[in-house]
Structure formats: C-alpha cells, structure tokens
Short mmCIF file of C-alpha atoms in Angstrom, two decimals:
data_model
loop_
_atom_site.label_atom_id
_atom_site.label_comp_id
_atom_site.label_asym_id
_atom_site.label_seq_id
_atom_site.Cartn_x
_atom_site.Cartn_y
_atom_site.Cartn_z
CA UNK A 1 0.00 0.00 0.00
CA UNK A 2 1.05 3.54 -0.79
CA UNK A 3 -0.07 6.68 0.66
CA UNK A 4 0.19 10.01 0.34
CA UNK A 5 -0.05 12.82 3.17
CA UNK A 6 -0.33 16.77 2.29
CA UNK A 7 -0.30 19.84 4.71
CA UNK A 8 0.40 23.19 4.35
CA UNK A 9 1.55 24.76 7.69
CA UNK A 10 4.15 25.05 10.63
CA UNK A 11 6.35 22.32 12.36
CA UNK A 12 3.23 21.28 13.91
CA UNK A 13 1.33 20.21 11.12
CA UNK A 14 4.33 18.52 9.35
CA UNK A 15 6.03 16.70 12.46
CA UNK A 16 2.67 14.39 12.86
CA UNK A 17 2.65 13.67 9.46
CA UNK A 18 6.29 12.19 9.36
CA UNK A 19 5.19 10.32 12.22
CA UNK A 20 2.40 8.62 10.65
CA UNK A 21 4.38 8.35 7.26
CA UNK A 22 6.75 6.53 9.61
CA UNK A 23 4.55 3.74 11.45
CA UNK A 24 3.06 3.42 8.07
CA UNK A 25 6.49 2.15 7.42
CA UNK A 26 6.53 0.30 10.89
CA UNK A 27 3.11 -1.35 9.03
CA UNK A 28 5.06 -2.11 5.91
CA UNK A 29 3.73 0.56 3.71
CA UNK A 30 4.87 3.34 1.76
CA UNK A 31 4.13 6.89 2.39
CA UNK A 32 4.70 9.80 0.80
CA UNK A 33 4.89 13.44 2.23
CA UNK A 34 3.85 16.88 0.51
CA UNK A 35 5.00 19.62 2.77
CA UNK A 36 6.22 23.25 2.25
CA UNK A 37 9.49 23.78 0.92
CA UNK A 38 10.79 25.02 4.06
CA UNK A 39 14.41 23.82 4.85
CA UNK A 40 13.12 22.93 8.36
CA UNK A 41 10.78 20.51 7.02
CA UNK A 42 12.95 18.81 4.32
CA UNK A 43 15.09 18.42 7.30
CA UNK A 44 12.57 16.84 9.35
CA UNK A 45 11.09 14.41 6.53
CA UNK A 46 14.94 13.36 5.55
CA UNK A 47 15.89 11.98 9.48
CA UNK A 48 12.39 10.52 9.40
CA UNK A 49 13.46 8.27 5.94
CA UNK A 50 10.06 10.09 4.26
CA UNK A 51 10.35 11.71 0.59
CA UNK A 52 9.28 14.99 0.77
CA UNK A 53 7.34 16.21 -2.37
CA UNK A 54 7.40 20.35 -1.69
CA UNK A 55 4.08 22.01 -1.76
CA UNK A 56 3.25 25.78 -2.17
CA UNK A 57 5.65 28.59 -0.96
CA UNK A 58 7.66 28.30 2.20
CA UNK A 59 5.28 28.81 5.31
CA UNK A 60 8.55 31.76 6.68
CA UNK A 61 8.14 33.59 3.36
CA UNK A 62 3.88 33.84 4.21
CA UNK A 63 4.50 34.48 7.99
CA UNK A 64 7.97 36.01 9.39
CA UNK A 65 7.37 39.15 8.06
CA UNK A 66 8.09 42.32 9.39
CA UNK A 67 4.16 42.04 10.07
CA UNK A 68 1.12 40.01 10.10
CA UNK A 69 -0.41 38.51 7.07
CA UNK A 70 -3.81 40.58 6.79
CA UNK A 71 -6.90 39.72 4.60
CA UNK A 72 -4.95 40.48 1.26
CA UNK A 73 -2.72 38.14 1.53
CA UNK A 74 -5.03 35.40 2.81
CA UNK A 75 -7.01 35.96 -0.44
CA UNK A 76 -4.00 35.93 -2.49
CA UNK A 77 -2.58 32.52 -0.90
CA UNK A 78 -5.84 30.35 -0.95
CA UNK A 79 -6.18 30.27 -4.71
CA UNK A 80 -2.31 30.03 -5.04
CA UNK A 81 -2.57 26.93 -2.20
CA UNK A 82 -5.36 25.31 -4.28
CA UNK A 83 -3.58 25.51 -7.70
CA UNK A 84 -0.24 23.91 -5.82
CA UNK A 85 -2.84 21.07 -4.49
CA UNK A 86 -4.32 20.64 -8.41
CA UNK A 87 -0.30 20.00 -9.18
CA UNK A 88 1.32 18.81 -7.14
CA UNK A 89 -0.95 16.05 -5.47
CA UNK A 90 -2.19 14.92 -8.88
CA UNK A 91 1.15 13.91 -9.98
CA UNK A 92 2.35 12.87 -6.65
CA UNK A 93 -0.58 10.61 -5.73
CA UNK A 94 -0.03 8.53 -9.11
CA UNK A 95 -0.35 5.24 -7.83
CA UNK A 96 -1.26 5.52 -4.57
CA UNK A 97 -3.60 3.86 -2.53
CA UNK A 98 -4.83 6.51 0.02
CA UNK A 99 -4.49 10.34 0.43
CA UNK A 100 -4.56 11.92 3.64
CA UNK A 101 -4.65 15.76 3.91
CA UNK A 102 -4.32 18.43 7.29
CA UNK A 103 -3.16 21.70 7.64
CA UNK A 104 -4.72 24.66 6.83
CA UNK A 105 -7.52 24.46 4.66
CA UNK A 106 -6.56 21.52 2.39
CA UNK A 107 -8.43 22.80 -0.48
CA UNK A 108 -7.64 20.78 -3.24
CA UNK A 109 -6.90 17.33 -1.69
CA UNK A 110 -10.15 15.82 -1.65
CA UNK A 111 -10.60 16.68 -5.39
CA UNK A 112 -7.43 15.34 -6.40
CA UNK A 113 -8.15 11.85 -4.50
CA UNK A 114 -11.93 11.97 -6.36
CA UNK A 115 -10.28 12.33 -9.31
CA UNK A 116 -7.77 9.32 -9.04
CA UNK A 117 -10.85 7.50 -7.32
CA UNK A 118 -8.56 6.56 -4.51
CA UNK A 119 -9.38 7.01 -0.56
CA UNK A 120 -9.76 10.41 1.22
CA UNK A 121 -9.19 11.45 5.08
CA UNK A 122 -9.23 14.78 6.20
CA UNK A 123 -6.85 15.01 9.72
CA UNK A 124 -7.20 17.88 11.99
CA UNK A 125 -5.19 17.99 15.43
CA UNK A 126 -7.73 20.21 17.20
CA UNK A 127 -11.43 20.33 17.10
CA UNK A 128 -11.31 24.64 16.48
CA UNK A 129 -12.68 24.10 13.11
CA UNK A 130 -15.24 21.20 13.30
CA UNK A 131 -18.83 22.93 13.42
CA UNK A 132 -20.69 22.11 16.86
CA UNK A 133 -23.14 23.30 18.87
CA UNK A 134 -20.82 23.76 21.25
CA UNK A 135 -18.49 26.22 20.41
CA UNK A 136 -18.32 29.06 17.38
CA UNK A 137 -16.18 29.12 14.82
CA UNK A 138 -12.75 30.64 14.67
CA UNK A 139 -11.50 33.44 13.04
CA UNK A 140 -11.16 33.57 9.38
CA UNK A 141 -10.51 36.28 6.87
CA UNK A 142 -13.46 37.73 5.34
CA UNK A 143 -16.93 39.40 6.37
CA UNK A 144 -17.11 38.99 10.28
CA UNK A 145 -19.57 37.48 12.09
CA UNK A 146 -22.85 38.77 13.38
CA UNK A 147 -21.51 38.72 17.00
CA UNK A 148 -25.34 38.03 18.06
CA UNK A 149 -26.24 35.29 15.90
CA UNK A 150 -26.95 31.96 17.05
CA UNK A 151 -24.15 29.32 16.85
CA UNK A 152 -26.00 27.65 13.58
CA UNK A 153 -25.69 31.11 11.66
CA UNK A 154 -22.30 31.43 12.67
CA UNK A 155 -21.14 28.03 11.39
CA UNK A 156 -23.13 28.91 8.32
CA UNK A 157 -21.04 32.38 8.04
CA UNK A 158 -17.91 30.51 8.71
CA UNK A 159 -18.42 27.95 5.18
CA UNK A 160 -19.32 31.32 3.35
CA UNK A 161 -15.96 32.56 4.56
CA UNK A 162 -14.24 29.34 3.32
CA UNK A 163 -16.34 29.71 -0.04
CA UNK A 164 -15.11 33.02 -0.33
CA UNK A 165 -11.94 32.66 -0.27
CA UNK A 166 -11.30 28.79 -1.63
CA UNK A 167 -14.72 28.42 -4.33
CA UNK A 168 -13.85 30.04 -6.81
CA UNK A 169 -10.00 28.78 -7.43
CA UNK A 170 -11.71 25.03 -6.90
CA UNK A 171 -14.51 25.01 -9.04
CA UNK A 172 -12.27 26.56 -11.89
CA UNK A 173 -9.81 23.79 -11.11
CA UNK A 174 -12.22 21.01 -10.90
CA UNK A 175 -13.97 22.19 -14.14
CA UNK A 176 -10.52 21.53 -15.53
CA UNK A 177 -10.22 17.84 -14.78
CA UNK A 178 -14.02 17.35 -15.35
CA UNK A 179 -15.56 17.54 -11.91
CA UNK A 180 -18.57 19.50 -11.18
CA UNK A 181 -18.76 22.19 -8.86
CA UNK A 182 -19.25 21.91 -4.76
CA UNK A 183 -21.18 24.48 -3.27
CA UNK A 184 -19.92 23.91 0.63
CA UNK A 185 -15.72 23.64 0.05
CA UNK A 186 -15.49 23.49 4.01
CA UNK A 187 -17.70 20.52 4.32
CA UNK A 188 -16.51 18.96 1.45
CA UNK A 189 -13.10 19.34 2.69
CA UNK A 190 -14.17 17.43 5.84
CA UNK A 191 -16.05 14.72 4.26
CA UNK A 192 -18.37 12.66 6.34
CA UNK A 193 -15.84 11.70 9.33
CA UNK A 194 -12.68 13.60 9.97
CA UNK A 195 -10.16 11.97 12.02
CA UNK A 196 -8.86 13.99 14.94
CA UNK A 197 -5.52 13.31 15.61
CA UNK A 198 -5.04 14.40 19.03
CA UNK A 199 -5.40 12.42 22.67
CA UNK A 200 -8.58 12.32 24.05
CA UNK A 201 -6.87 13.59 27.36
CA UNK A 202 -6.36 16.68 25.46
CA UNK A 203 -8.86 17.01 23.43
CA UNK A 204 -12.02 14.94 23.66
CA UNK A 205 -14.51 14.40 20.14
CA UNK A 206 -17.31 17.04 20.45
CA UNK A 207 -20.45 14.84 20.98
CA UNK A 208 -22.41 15.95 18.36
CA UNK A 209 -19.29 15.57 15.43
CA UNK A 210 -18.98 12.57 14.03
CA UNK A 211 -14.67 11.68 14.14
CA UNK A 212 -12.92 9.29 14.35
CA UNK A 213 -10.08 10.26 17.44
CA UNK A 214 -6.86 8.17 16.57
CA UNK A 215 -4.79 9.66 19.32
CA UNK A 216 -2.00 11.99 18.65
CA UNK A 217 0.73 11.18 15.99
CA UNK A 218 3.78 11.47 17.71
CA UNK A 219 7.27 10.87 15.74
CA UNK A 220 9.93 8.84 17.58
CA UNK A 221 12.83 10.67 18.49
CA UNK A 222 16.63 9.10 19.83
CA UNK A 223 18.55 11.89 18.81
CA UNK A 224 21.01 12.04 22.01
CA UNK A 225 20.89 15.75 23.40
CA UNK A 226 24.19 17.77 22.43
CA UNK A 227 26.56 17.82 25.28
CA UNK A 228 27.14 21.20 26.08
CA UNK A 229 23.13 20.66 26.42
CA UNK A 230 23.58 17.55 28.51
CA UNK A 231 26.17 19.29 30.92
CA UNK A 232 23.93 22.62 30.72
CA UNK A 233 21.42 20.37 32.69
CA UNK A 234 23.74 18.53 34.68
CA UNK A 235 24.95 21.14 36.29
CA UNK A 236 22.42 22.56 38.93
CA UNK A 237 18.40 22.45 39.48
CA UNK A 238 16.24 21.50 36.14
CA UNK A 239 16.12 25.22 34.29
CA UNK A 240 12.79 26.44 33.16
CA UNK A 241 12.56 26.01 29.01
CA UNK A 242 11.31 29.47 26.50
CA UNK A 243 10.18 28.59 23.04
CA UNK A 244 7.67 29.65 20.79
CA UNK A 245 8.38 27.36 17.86
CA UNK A 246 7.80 29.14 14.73
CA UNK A 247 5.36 32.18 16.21
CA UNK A 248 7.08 34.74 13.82
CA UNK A 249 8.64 37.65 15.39
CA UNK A 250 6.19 39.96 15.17
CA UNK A 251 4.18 37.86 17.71
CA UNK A 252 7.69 37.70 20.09
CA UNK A 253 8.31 41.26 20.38
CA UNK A 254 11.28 41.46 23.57
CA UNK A 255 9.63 37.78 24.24
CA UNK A 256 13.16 36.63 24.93
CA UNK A 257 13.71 39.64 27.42
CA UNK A 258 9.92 39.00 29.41
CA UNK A 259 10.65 35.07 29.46
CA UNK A 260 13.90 34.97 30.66
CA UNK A 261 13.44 38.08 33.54
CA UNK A 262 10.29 35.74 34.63
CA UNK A 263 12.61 32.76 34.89
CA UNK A 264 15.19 34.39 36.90
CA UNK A 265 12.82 35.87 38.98
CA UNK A 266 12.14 32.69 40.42
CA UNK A 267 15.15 31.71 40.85
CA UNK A 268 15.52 29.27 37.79
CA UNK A 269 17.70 28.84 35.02
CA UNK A 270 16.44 29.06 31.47
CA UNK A 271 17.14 27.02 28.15
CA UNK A 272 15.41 28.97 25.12
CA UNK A 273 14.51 27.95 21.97
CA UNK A 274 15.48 30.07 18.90
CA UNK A 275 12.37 29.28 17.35
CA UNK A 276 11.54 30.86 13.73
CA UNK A 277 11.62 34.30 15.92
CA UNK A 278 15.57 33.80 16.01
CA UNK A 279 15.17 34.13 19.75
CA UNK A 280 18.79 35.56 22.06
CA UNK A 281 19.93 35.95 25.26
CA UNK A 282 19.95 39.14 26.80
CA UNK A 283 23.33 39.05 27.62
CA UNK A 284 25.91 36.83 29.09
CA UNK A 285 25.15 35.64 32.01
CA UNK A 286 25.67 31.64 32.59
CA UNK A 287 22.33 30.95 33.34
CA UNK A 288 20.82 31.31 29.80
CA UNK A 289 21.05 28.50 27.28
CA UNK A 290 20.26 28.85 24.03
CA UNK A 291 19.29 25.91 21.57
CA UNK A 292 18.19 25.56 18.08
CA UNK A 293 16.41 22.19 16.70
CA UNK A 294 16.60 19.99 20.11
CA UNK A 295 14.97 16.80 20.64
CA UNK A 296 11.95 17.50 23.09
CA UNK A 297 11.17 14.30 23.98
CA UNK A 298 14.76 13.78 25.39
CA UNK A 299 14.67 17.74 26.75
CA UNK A 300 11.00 18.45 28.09
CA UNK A 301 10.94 15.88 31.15
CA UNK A 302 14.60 17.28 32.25
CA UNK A 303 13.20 20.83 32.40
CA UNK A 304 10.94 22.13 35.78
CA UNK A 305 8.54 23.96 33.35
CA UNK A 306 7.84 24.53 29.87
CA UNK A 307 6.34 28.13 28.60
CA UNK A 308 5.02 27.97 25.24
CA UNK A 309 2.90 29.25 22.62
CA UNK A 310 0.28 26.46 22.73
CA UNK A 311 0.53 24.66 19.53
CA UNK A 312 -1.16 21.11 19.06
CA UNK A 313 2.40 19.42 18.32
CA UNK A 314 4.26 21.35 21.77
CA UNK A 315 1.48 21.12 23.98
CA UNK A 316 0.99 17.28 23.53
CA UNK A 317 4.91 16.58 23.61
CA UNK A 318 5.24 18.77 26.72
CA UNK A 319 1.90 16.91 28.31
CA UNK A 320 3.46 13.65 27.73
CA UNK A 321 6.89 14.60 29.36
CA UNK A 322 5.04 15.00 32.63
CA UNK A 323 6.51 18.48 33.33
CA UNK A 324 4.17 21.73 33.74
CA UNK A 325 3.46 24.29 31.17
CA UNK A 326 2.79 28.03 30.60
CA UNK A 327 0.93 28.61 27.33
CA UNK A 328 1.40 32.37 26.15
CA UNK A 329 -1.03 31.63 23.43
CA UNK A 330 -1.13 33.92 20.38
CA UNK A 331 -3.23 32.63 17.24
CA UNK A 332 -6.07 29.87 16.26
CA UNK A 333 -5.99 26.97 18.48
CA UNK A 334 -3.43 28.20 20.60
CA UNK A 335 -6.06 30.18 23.62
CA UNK A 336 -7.67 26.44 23.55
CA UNK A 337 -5.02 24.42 24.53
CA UNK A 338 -4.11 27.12 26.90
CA UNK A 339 -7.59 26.71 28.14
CA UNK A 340 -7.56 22.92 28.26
CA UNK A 341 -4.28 22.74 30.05
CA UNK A 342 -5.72 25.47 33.00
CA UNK A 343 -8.81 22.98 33.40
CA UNK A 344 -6.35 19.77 33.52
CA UNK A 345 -4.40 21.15 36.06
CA UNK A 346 -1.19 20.82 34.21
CA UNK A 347 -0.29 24.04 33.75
CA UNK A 348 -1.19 27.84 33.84
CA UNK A 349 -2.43 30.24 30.81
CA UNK A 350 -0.48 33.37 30.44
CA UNK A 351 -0.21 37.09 28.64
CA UNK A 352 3.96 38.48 28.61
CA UNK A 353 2.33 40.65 31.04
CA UNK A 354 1.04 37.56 33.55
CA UNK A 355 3.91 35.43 32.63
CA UNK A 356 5.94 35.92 35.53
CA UNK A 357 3.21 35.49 38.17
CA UNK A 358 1.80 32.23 35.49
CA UNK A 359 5.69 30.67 35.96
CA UNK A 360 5.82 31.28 39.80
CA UNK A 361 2.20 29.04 40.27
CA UNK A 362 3.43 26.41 37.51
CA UNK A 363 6.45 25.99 39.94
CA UNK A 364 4.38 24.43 42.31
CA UNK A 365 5.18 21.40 43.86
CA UNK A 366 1.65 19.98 43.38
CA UNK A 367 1.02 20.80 39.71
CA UNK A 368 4.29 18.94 38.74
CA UNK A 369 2.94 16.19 40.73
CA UNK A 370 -1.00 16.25 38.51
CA UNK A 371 1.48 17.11 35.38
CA UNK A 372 3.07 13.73 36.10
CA UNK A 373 0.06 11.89 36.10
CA UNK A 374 -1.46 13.54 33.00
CA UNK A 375 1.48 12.64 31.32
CA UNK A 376 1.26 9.27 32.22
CA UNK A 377 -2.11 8.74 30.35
CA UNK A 378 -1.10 10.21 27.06
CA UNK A 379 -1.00 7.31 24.59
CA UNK A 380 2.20 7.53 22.31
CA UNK A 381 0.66 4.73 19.83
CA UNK A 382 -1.93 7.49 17.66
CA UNK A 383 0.18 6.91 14.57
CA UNK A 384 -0.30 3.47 14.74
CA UNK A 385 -3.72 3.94 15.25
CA UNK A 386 -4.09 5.64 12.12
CA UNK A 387 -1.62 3.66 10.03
CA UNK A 388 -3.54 0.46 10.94
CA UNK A 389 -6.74 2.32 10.03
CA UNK A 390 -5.31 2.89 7.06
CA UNK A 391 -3.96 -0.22 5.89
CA UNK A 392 -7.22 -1.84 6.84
CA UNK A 393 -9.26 0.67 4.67
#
C-alpha cells in the first residue's frame, strides 16, 4: 500500500505527518509526504526516511514578516494553495492507494483523491474548526460574524468565509479535470468523518461531530541531546525552558527579554529555543542556554517547566513529558489548549504581562505532581492507530 499525506503549515502540522508516514512504514507501507518547501521541514522528513514532495511557498516567506499577514494576503494565498494542491498532489498521488490531507484548509486534496478515485481522510489535530453546537467558529478572513447570531448562523457564516476565499479557485480547477462544482468547500473538505488526531486527554470528540479520534501522531525521536546541552542540565536544578516554535517575530516582540526576567525571577535557570523568531539571550550571564532544533522528547521531562505558545504538536509533547506548562497563546488553536491545560491542572495560561506570576504558580510542587500523572495517560501509539486504520481501509 502507498499513501500520500499533504499539509500546508508550521512544524506542527508537518512533524505528525512524518510520524504517521513513519509507522506506516513500521506497518510495511509506503508513504509519501507533501509539505512546504521550508528547509526545516525537508530536514525533518529526511531523518524521518520520508520523501518529501514540496508544496506551495515556504510557510517563513507567508509568515515572518516584518508584520502580520492581513486579509490580502489570505485571499491571495488560498487560490495560489489550491492551484499547488491541483499540481502537485495529482502527480504525486499517481499510484497511490490513500491520500490523507491536514493543515490549513486543504483545499484541493479531496478533489485530487476523487479524481484518481482513490481514498480520502481529512486530519485535523484540534477540534477549532469542526462545526458544533458547542463552540463558534474561529476566526477567518473575510466578512465577520454577526456577533449576536446563534451558533448555527455562525457556522453557516464561517463555510461562506471558506467559499469566499477557496470556491472560486476550486470550481475553476475542478472544471478543468471534469468535476462539477461543490457548493460547501469546508464541508466537502471534511467529508463525512474527519479523524482527529489528538489524545482524548487533550482534546475529547465534540459529541455531536462525528470523528474518528486516533490519538496523537507522535514521531519517535533518539537523537542524544548535544553535550554542552547535557552538561547545561547537569549542572544545577532543572532550568525552566522558553520557546515559541515558529510564532514569527512579530508575535515575540522582547519575548526573549519577558521570558527569561520571569525565569530568573524565580530563581531558575532558562534554556530557550530560537524558534523561527531567532530568539537571544539578553546578555551573558551563565544561566541562559540557548538551543536551536533539540529533541523534546529527550529535553522536556529534564526541564521544571515549559512556557510555550500552545501549539497542538508542543502542547501534547510537553503533556506527555510529565513536566508543567505556561501557554502564552497567540493565534487559532493556541487560547484552547491554553484553556484545556488550566482545566487539567497541568499548567497555567499566560499574557507576557502575567507570565511571571503564570511561571511562579506552575512551579508548584503539586502541579508537577498532577502534570506527572497527566502525562502518564497520554497514549504515544496514535500513529499506529491511524496507520492500521489505514492499511485496513
């Protein structure tokens, strides 16, 4: 069996993907990945053994600007995102069995694997976009929502939205390969049962969405820690880690300065992620250690806390490393896991503001000991899950 699995987005979307692509292997299967071109990710598919076919533009070129992406360019990279899907995935799902697609908005994937007449799953790793009765939609570019409506009208605003900016590049697409038009892209996106690939822990199903939860998709990792790393740790009490991952820098402004004064403050040390931000100490002092690409599943249970920016891929790998966490959430999903981690009693939400009051209460003796437990109950197997799924059709 071949398959082939698409996203367009940060680490987070393409990390879970090379783990699946890799227990597919485990499963003896072939997988395929189409990713952004970013060097970060062809770096990440190589020491996972996965081709990478790139996809799009590089996800840095779209968001570490010098400012936030606004409405313009939203409109201007949805069509060019659907045209890349039209090319790219047609050629690169030639003879495969299966397509599986996450990541923002996979307009495009779904036709493609109609087309071919081969199987379709649509992946998401949080439930922000999945329309319930329970919550409203998230933000999208576009016409804004009647803030009074009920939660139906919303939901029906939100797949206007999607139309809006994804119809009319699919349509014209899909007329090209002979398919006829689809008036709802969002729900034909998500077909009739999305899988949610996060731990139920986490993030339970909705009860009235019909998914199918495989658990999270976690790649192994044995890369040994570097060490001057290893020593770093060594060498005193477990320091506090920094790291947004790749929140761009105008989300970090003097980030580095706020997270490592709140670290000190409580008497910790601090190893900080560069991140996509390029993140630096603020001077020289011993107590700062800076790291680039780091394995987190070999880092995150040496550390006494973990402050964050509360993506899917981070917030499961620091749950499952049983050490707290401070979510300084910025975008999407990020104020939900921030959320979900405050009710779990694994760690505290925080603004750069509240960070250093946030750090001083994840400290606590008893929320390591719930973060333990927590950690203990997320299943590391999700991948599996979903490769056996796969393989069984």
């Amino acid at each position: 069996m071949r398959v082939l699995l698409t996203t367009w987005g940060s680490r987070g979307d393409v990390e879970p993907l090379a783990g699946l692509a890799a227990a597919l292997r485990r499963e003896g299967a072939e997988a395929v990945v189409a990713a952004p071109p970013d060097d970060d990710f062809g770096t990440l598919l190589a020491r996972a053994g996965v081709p990478h076919v790139p996809l799009g533009p590089t996800v840095r070129s779209i968001v570490a600007g010098p400012k936030p992406p606004g409405a313009q360019e939203a409109f201007r990279l949805a069509p060019a995102l659907v045209a890349a899907r039209f090319e790219t995935l047609m050629s690169a799902a030639q003879g495969c069995d299966a397509l599986v697609a996450t990541g923002l908005m996979p307009a495009g994937a779904r036709d493609v694997a109609d087309k071919l007449g081969i199987r379709y799953v649509l992946a998401c790793f949080h439930t922000l976009g999945l329309p319930s009765r329970h919550s409203a939609p998230g933000r999208r570019p576009g016409t804004p929502s009647d803030e009074g409506a009920d939660l139906a009208t919303k939901w029906k605003q939100d797949a206007d939205r999607v139309n809006a900016l994804y119809g009319g590049a699919v349509n014209t697409h899909r007329a090209a390969i002979g398919l006829p038009p689809v008036d709802n892209v969002r729900d034909y996106v998500f077909g009739d049962q999305p899988w949610l690939a996060a731990d139920p822990v986490l993030c339970p199903a909705p009860d009235d969405v019909d998914v199918r939860q495989t658990g999270a998709w976690f790649l192994p990792d044995d890369r040994p820690l570097p060490d001057d790393l290893r020593a770093f740790l060594d060498d005193g009490e477990p320091p506090v880690y920094v790291g947004f991952g790749s929140m761009a820098s105008y989300t970090q402004k003097d980030i580095a300065k706020v997270g490592i004064e709140a670290v000190r403050a409580q008497g910790r040390r601090v190893v900080l992620a560069r991140g996509w931000a390029g993140l630096t100490a603020i001077d020289d002092a011993a107590d700062c250690f800076v790291v680039g690409e780091v394995n987190q599943q070999a880092l995150f249970p040496r550390v006494a806390a973990i402050v964050h920016h509360g993506g899917a891929g981070t917030t499961h790998a620091a749950a499952r490393s049983g050490s707290p966490q401070v979510i300084v959430p910025h975008i999407a999903d990020q104020p939900s896991w921030g959320a979900k981690i405050t009710e779990l009693g694994i760690g505290v939400t925080a603004t750069p503001e509240t960070l250093a009051d946030a750090l001083s209460q994840a400290l606590k003796p008893d929320l390591r000991v719930r973060a333990e437990a927590v950690g203990a109950q997320i299943k590391p197997d999700g991948a599996t899950v979903a490769a056996r799924l796969l393989l069984e059709g």
